[in-house]
XYZ file of C-alpha atoms in Angstrom:
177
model
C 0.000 0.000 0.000
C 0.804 3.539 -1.172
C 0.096 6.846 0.450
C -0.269 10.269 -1.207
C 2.249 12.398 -1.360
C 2.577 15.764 0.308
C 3.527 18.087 -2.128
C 5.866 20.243 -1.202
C 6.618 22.780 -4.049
C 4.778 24.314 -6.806
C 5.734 22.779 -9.834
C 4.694 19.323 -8.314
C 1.445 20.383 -7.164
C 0.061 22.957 -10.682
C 2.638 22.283 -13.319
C 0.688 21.516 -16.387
C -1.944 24.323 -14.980
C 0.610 27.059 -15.475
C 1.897 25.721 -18.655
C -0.056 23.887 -20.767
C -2.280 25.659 -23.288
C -4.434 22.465 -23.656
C -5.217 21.898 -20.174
C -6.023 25.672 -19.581
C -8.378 25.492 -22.516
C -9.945 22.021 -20.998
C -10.301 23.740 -17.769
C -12.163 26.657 -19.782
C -14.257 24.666 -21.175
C -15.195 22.709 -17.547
C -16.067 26.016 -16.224
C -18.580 26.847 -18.957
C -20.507 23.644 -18.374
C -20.034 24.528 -14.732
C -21.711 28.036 -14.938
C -24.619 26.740 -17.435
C -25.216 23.728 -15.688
C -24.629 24.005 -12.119
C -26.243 27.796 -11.220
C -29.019 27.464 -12.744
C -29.991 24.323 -10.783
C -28.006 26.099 -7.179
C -30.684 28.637 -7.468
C -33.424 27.087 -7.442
C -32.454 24.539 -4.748
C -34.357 24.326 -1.854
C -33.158 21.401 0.031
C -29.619 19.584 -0.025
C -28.901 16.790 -2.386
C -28.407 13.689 -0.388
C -25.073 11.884 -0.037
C -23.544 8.924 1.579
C -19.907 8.166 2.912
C -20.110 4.994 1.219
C -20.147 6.710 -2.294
C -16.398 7.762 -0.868
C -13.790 5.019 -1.422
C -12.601 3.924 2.055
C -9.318 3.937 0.690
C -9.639 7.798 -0.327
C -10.632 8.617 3.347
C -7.572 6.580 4.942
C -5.075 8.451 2.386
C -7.017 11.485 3.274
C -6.723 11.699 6.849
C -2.561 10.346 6.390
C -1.538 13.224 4.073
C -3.165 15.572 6.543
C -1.422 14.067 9.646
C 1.908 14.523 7.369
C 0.845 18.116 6.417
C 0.200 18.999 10.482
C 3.682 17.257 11.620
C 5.381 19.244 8.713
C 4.446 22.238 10.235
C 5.107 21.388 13.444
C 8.862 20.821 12.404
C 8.933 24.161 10.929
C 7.378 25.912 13.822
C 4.601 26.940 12.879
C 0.929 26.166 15.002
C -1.188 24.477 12.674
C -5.230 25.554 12.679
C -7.205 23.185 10.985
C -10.706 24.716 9.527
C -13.877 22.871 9.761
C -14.990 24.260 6.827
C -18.301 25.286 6.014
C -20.271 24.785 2.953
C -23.831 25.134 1.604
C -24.762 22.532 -0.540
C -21.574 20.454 -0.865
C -21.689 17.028 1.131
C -18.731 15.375 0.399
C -16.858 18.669 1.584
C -19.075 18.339 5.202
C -17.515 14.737 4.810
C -13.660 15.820 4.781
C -14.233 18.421 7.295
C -15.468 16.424 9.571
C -12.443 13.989 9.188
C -10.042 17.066 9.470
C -11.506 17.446 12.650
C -11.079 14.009 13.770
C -7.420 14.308 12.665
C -6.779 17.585 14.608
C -8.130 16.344 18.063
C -6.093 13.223 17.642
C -2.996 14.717 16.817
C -3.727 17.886 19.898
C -3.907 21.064 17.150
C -6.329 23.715 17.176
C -9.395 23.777 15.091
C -11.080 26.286 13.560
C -15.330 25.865 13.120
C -16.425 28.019 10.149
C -19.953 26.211 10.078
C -20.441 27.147 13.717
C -19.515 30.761 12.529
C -20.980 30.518 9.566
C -24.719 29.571 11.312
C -24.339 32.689 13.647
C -23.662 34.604 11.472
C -27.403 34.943 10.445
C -29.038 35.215 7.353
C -29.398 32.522 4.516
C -26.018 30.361 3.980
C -26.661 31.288 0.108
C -25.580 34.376 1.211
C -22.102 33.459 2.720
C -21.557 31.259 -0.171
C -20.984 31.951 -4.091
C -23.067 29.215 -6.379
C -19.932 26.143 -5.963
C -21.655 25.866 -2.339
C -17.846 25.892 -0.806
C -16.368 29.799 -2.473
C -17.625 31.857 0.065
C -18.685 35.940 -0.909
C -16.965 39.070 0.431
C -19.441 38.514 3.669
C -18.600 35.493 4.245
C -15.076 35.706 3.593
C -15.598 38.386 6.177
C -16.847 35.979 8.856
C -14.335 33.313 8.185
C -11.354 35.990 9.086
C -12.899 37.259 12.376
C -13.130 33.673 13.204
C -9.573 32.540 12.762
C -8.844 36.015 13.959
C -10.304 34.956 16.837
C -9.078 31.666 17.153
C -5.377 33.148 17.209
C -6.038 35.637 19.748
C -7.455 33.082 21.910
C -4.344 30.387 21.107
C -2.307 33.184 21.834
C -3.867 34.257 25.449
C -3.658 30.494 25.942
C 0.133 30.261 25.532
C 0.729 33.504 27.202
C -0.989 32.573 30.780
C 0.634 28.836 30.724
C 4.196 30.618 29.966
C 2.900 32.690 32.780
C 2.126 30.337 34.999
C 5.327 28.201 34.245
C 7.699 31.521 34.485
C 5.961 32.228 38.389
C 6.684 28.321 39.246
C 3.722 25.961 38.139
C 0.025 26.118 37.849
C -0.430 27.610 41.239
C 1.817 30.380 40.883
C 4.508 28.972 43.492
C 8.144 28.002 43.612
């Protein structure tokens, strides 16, 4: 058995993207159908379409969750504090799917995690209006939400880490020596 591969540069992740006049012109072409097709039926939709994990292949989820363990331990070695976002979405099912299973990944492996749908319900109003017609593009509003909520998330991460360093500098958790 094979894993995915964490990509770790540019040219190995959008190569023929950038360069290659046929596959710009394929994805052209994909994005017409998408804008006939798939607005015209967002905007009229009322409920959800249903979906099932089992129309995932198991094998997609377990490569899934490994590439994102290897993408939080990467930037762990580098430093950095990795958020992981529940995402939101409106209309997209298999996304709700992987963001759930981000979030099992996160609380397994102790990082902090971010919940946009949370936000994204307070945040009032109709979800349509958070979210562009691909159900998972969010508009300037919601784009707007989702930065005051990994503002947010920081500052609190941040307080966090500043009271234990606190606490540790004046002795231990009760503040003696």
């Amino acid at each position: 058995q094979k894993y995915g591969v964490l990509g770790r540069s540019l040219d190995q992740n959008r190569w023929l993207n950038r360069n290659s006049v046929i596959v710009k012109f394929v994805n052209y072409l994909r994005y017409i159908r998408i804008q006939e097709n798939g607005i015209a039926r967002y905007r009229n939709m009322d409920t959800l379409p249903t979906f099932q994990e089992s129309q995932v292949h198991p094998w997609i989820i377990v490569n899934y969750k490994f590439v994102l363990r290897e993408m939080i331990h990467l930037s762990c070695q580098h430093g950095a504090t990795p958020i992981v976002i529940r995402y939101a979405t409106w209309g997209h099912p298999p996304l709700e799917l992987f963001s759930d299973l981000s979030v099992d990944v996160a609380r397994e492996e102790r990082v902090l995690v971010c919940d946009m749908q949370a936000s994204f319900e307070q945040a009032g109003g109709r979800m349509k209006d958070l979210f562009i017609h691909t159900g998972f593009h969010v508009t300037p509003k919601g784009a707007e939400v989702f930065a005051e909520k990994i503002f947010q998330t920081i500052l609190r991460e941040n307080e966090r880490v500043s009271r234990r360093n606190l606490s540790e500098s004046q002795g231990g958790p009760n503040g003696t020596r």
